[in-house]
């Protein structure tokens, strides 16, 4: 992208786009480094504003799924970040002065996000808050905005509480390091109940560990994480011990005929597990046996005459596909899609079913994406209508 493309009229407008040129930062003193960061920050704000403008215009012209696809391909974003960017663009589209301030680098992308979120939560004097944003850090501005909206509400907070209730959400996503991150938003009342329950559980676990001699030291952050996991996944019984909730976790392993033992333990999406973890999980598990062909992991015997797959068949699909065959979303977010539709005589059998998330399911039914089998790996995948089918490499199929 040409540097001049960063501005709407090929004029710098106060933003020195030349800062994008390569510089040997090792030759800069501390003041020089600070100056370069400030200049880069101004360019970052302008780019964020321009992205918001383009995304809002693209969303007006096309379906949500097409806009997400554009962000996935154009900016190489994850699906989570693409939807977040779309939401922020929609907010700024209603705050023209805020988007202009972002493009002029008078505020930062974080200031703009605070303004956008606040616009959905209650009354807002945009001009007054922009003046505050230009003078305050994002941390200071966040508190200023909260006080400003409380002052304007004038209804004892009832409308604000209802908006907060409508904004509650929770999501679970995988990080780059293989860890999983739980994100949630709660209104203050629900948050207070959750905090109280988590603190009580953390304190109870701390007291229990202290009563045991030789127990290893566990940090507070680890205790809180353990407490939250137990509160979510376990239910207390009469003696105070937690029992697993009534959910089924699909675990997989291979049988080694040479050593006569199970090996390669993993979750249904392919996440490897250490033997100690798989042994612990197996203690709480219902055992479901399944037979598969070695080459393509197609189950040999599973099938059903109903539209929806029985539990055993669903577990086999998770073991085979590992998640959405389109975007690789986890199996817990997926539905079972009939390649030949049920109403057109398609059977509920493994070779006619694939796992797809709701977004990819929508692409199949409305955007003409096709479920196909890769000629080399023999695994199902989604092919968009503009993409040519892959040619076989001539190599034998990969074993799973």
XYZ file of C-alpha atoms in Angstrom:
400
model
C 0.000 0.000 0.000
C 1.367 3.396 -0.934
C 2.110 5.703 1.969
C -0.056 8.380 0.320
C -3.067 6.062 0.586
C -3.124 6.663 4.320
C -4.806 10.011 3.776
C -8.148 10.626 2.127
C -6.887 13.433 -0.102
C -3.192 12.508 -0.319
C -2.362 15.308 2.149
C -0.740 14.596 5.490
C -3.233 16.693 7.491
C -0.893 16.877 10.437
C 0.121 13.190 10.294
C 3.716 12.663 9.186
C 3.274 9.480 7.137
C 7.013 9.518 6.375
C 7.436 7.996 9.819
C 6.564 4.657 8.193
C 9.918 4.692 6.431
C 12.534 2.339 7.869
C 14.640 3.860 10.641
C 17.537 2.368 12.594
C 15.993 2.859 16.038
C 19.235 1.774 17.688
C 20.681 5.129 16.701
C 17.927 7.107 18.448
C 18.231 8.462 21.956
C 15.390 8.200 24.483
C 13.762 11.435 23.312
C 14.002 10.255 19.712
C 12.347 6.947 20.534
C 9.515 8.747 22.347
C 9.040 11.089 19.397
C 8.887 8.159 16.993
C 6.292 6.391 19.157
C 4.135 9.526 19.170
C 4.395 9.812 15.384
C 3.544 6.137 14.909
C 0.608 6.567 17.273
C -0.777 9.341 15.072
C -0.508 7.133 11.987
C -2.100 4.242 13.903
C -5.089 6.427 14.800
C -5.538 7.533 11.192
C -5.357 3.954 9.888
C -7.896 2.804 12.505
C -10.273 5.543 11.405
C -9.885 4.689 7.727
C -10.445 0.972 8.401
C -13.632 1.852 10.286
C -14.837 3.942 7.342
C -14.154 1.184 4.792
C -15.728 -1.554 6.928
C -18.883 0.500 7.512
C -19.252 1.141 3.765
C -18.639 -2.515 2.879
C -21.217 -3.604 5.457
C -23.803 -1.285 3.879
C -23.259 -2.906 0.488
C -23.108 -6.574 1.427
C -24.103 -9.240 3.903
C -22.404 -9.581 7.286
C -20.684 -12.783 6.206
C -19.182 -11.087 3.154
C -17.831 -8.263 5.317
C -16.241 -10.777 7.678
C -14.696 -12.596 4.707
C -13.298 -9.276 3.480
C -11.621 -8.647 6.823
C -10.326 -12.217 6.981
C -8.725 -11.843 3.564
C -7.985 -8.119 3.326
C -6.511 -7.561 6.797
C -5.804 -11.251 7.576
C -7.775 -11.005 10.815
C -9.127 -13.835 12.912
C -12.907 -14.273 12.798
C -13.137 -12.971 16.382
C -11.178 -9.809 15.565
C -13.150 -9.328 12.328
C -16.470 -9.256 14.163
C -15.028 -6.961 16.809
C -13.827 -4.578 14.092
C -17.266 -4.655 12.460
C -18.939 -3.794 15.754
C -16.566 -0.883 16.373
C -17.112 0.396 12.827
C -20.878 0.324 13.346
C -20.499 2.334 16.551
C -18.273 4.980 14.948
C -20.602 5.274 11.964
C -23.101 6.871 14.368
C -20.403 9.093 15.911
C -19.160 11.125 12.951
C -17.268 13.654 15.081
C -15.504 10.858 16.960
C -14.420 9.127 13.749
C -13.163 12.441 12.358
C -11.168 13.019 15.556
C -9.676 9.534 15.199
C -8.724 10.158 11.561
C -7.162 13.483 12.545
C -5.199 11.673 15.284
C -6.676 13.899 17.989
C -7.772 10.800 19.902
C -6.482 7.222 19.990
C -8.282 4.021 18.886
C -8.804 3.227 22.580
C -10.535 6.573 23.167
C -12.743 5.827 20.150
C -13.645 2.385 21.519
C -14.676 3.925 24.858
C -16.836 6.464 23.016
C -18.423 3.750 20.869
C -19.217 1.476 23.798
C -20.624 4.389 25.806
C -22.891 5.381 22.910
C -24.618 2.017 23.253
C -24.912 2.226 27.032
C -26.637 5.543 27.575
C -26.912 9.261 26.822
C -23.765 10.960 25.587
C -22.653 14.538 24.889
C -20.222 13.682 22.093
C -18.684 17.163 21.800
C -18.025 17.443 25.540
C -16.559 13.944 25.784
C -14.311 14.467 22.751
C -12.813 17.495 24.472
C -12.140 15.317 27.528
C -10.697 12.513 25.393
C -8.175 14.865 23.781
C -6.913 15.944 27.209
C -6.997 12.659 29.163
C -5.405 9.229 28.993
C -7.743 6.327 28.168
C -7.726 5.204 31.825
C -8.748 8.691 33.004
C -11.250 9.080 30.189
C -12.998 5.806 31.004
C -13.853 7.103 34.499
C -14.852 10.520 33.117
C -17.237 8.835 30.687
C -18.780 6.694 33.426
C -19.420 9.745 35.627
C -20.750 11.703 32.639
C -23.332 9.068 31.738
C -24.418 8.620 35.351
C -25.006 12.355 35.567
C -27.072 12.412 32.359
C -29.173 9.340 33.159
C -31.513 11.035 35.661
C -33.605 7.886 36.219
C -31.923 6.383 39.285
C -29.919 4.139 36.986
C -32.818 1.898 35.852
C -32.289 2.471 32.129
C -28.534 2.000 32.516
C -29.028 -1.276 34.384
C -31.355 -2.588 31.675
C -28.823 -1.685 28.987
C -26.125 -3.474 30.954
C -28.310 -6.542 31.223
C -28.861 -6.513 27.469
C -25.103 -6.217 26.917
C -24.190 -9.326 28.927
C -22.156 -11.815 26.936
C -19.633 -14.626 27.267
C -17.171 -16.204 24.837
C -14.367 -18.748 24.920
C -11.426 -18.499 22.510
C -8.033 -20.133 21.979
C -4.892 -18.026 22.304
C -1.738 -18.322 20.236
C 0.021 -20.278 22.998
C -2.657 -23.000 23.121
C -4.275 -21.683 26.304
C -7.978 -20.798 26.317
C -9.379 -17.445 27.381
C -12.814 -16.911 28.894
C -14.264 -13.450 28.252
C -17.504 -12.315 29.852
C -19.464 -9.147 30.571
C -21.916 -8.934 33.462
C -24.028 -6.205 34.989
C -22.791 -5.027 38.437
C -25.291 -7.146 40.392
C -24.425 -10.382 38.587
C -20.725 -9.518 38.825
C -21.019 -9.033 42.582
C -22.611 -12.477 42.988
C -19.907 -14.083 40.849
C -17.117 -12.310 42.745
C -18.594 -13.413 46.066
C -18.912 -17.042 44.950
C -15.384 -17.096 43.499
C -13.853 -15.490 46.593
C -15.693 -17.919 48.869
C -14.503 -20.905 46.829
C -10.941 -19.558 46.699
C -10.942 -19.036 50.458
C -12.380 -22.510 51.111
C -9.702 -24.142 48.935
C -6.985 -22.113 50.682
C -8.210 -23.246 54.114
C -8.396 -26.864 52.966
C -4.847 -26.768 51.583
C -3.542 -25.158 54.783
C -4.948 -28.048 56.794
C -2.819 -30.471 54.800
C 0.860 -30.624 55.703
C 3.347 -30.494 52.869
C 0.894 -29.033 50.365
C 2.692 -27.071 47.616
C 2.266 -23.310 47.539
C -0.350 -22.112 45.028
C -0.449 -18.474 43.953
C -3.622 -16.412 44.337
C -4.120 -16.087 40.574
C -3.942 -19.871 40.184
C -6.362 -20.364 43.075
C -8.857 -17.986 41.478
C -8.590 -19.814 38.145
C -9.079 -23.187 39.866
C -12.051 -21.827 41.821
C -13.746 -20.506 38.685
C -13.216 -23.767 36.810
C -14.681 -25.791 39.685
C -17.658 -23.469 40.077
C -18.468 -23.825 36.370
C -17.798 -27.515 35.828
C -18.616 -29.113 39.174
C -21.696 -29.180 41.378
C -21.477 -29.544 45.139
C -22.989 -32.553 46.858
C -23.986 -33.107 50.474
C -20.464 -33.620 51.847
C -19.096 -30.494 50.133
C -17.131 -32.337 47.463
C -17.700 -31.397 43.839
C -18.931 -33.859 41.245
C -18.624 -33.359 37.468
C -21.541 -31.630 35.771
C -23.731 -33.652 33.453
C -21.744 -32.937 30.288
C -19.738 -35.313 28.132
C -16.173 -34.584 27.070
C -14.961 -36.603 24.074
C -11.442 -37.982 24.619
C -9.525 -39.878 21.957
C -6.579 -42.244 22.001
C -4.927 -44.777 19.686
C -4.353 -48.416 20.579
C -0.774 -49.580 20.100
C -0.895 -53.264 19.080
C 2.876 -53.644 19.567
C 3.028 -52.344 23.147
C -0.568 -53.405 23.925
C -1.585 -50.014 25.376
C -3.378 -46.779 24.610
C -1.365 -43.861 23.274
C -1.606 -40.380 21.766
C -4.370 -39.119 24.099
C -6.134 -36.000 22.795
C -9.359 -34.031 22.779
C -11.807 -34.279 19.883
C -10.329 -31.172 18.208
C -6.852 -32.765 18.204
C -5.438 -30.956 21.247
C -2.834 -33.350 22.734
C -3.080 -34.305 26.401
C -0.318 -35.544 28.706
C -0.989 -39.074 30.016
C -1.557 -37.796 33.566
C -4.321 -35.451 32.369
C -6.033 -38.129 30.271
C -5.976 -40.523 33.233
C -7.576 -37.898 35.475
C -10.303 -37.140 32.925
C -10.971 -40.835 32.325
C -11.888 -41.255 35.991
C -14.963 -39.055 35.420
C -15.758 -40.250 31.893
C -18.429 -42.465 30.395
C -16.617 -44.866 28.082
C -17.847 -44.956 24.467
C -16.110 -47.425 22.167
C -15.883 -46.755 18.437
C -14.356 -48.581 15.482
C -12.734 -46.617 12.648
C -11.030 -47.354 9.363
C -7.366 -46.569 9.831
C -6.892 -44.528 6.653
C -9.654 -41.950 6.902
C -11.092 -42.305 10.446
C -14.562 -43.014 9.021
C -16.600 -44.879 11.628
C -17.493 -48.367 10.429
C -20.815 -49.002 12.124
C -22.412 -45.735 13.264
C -25.596 -44.415 11.650
C -29.186 -43.395 12.380
C -32.536 -43.179 10.628
C -33.441 -39.823 12.233
C -32.438 -36.378 10.969
C -30.276 -35.596 13.997
C -27.321 -37.905 14.731
C -27.416 -39.977 17.885
C -24.782 -39.252 20.536
C -22.443 -42.020 19.352
C -22.502 -40.728 15.765
C -21.998 -37.148 16.898
C -18.963 -38.254 18.926
C -17.598 -40.032 15.849
C -17.985 -36.864 13.770
C -16.091 -34.887 16.385
C -13.342 -37.484 16.367
C -13.122 -37.410 12.569
C -13.497 -33.679 11.796
C -12.078 -32.188 15.001
C -14.349 -29.159 14.590
C -15.697 -27.026 11.744
C -14.351 -28.248 8.398
C -14.419 -24.640 7.181
C -12.895 -22.360 9.809
C -11.728 -24.961 12.393
C -14.011 -23.634 15.149
C -14.230 -26.078 18.061
C -16.748 -28.942 17.874
C -18.819 -27.432 20.686
C -19.779 -24.574 18.310
C -20.726 -26.879 15.424
C -23.842 -28.455 13.960
C -24.053 -31.616 11.870
C -24.629 -30.687 8.218
C -26.078 -33.127 5.664
C -24.059 -32.880 2.440
C -27.066 -34.256 0.547
C -29.956 -32.583 2.359
C -32.176 -34.715 4.589
C -35.321 -33.543 2.791
C -33.755 -34.655 -0.496
C -33.107 -38.176 0.743
C -29.665 -37.625 2.265
C -29.013 -40.203 5.012
C -27.831 -39.417 8.534
C -24.635 -41.402 8.108
C -20.945 -40.489 8.503
C -20.162 -40.149 4.799
C -23.037 -37.656 4.384
C -22.338 -35.551 7.486
C -19.760 -32.912 8.369
C -19.341 -30.568 11.329
C -19.685 -26.864 10.524
C -20.111 -23.789 12.711
C -23.204 -21.607 12.237
C -21.283 -19.049 10.168
C -19.916 -21.643 7.737
C -23.309 -23.385 7.667
C -24.762 -20.084 6.474
C -22.121 -19.868 3.725
C -23.112 -23.315 2.458
C -26.820 -22.518 2.273
C -26.679 -18.877 1.150
C -23.270 -18.197 -0.449
C -22.818 -21.425 -2.476
C -19.799 -22.734 -0.554
C -19.360 -26.452 -1.217
C -18.401 -29.361 1.036
C -15.749 -31.371 -0.805
C -13.186 -34.023 -0.038
C -9.546 -33.051 -0.579
C -7.989 -35.364 -3.191
C -4.788 -35.861 -1.165
C -5.831 -35.894 2.500
C -9.351 -37.279 1.814
C -10.612 -34.906 4.502
C -13.726 -32.794 4.066
C -13.226 -29.058 3.605
C -15.245 -26.022 2.463
C -14.524 -24.524 -0.961
C -15.767 -20.991 -1.749
C -17.409 -20.566 -5.185
C -14.529 -18.463 -6.538
C -11.847 -21.039 -5.662
C -10.859 -23.821 -8.062
C -10.832 -27.393 -6.697
C -7.309 -28.504 -5.715
C -5.445 -30.828 -8.026
C -4.130 -34.068 -6.642
C -0.416 -34.194 -6.019
C -0.270 -37.858 -7.014
C 0.947 -38.828 -3.553
C -0.860 -41.533 -1.565
C -3.499 -40.212 0.894
C -2.167 -39.012 4.241
C -2.952 -41.218 7.200
C -4.757 -39.551 10.101
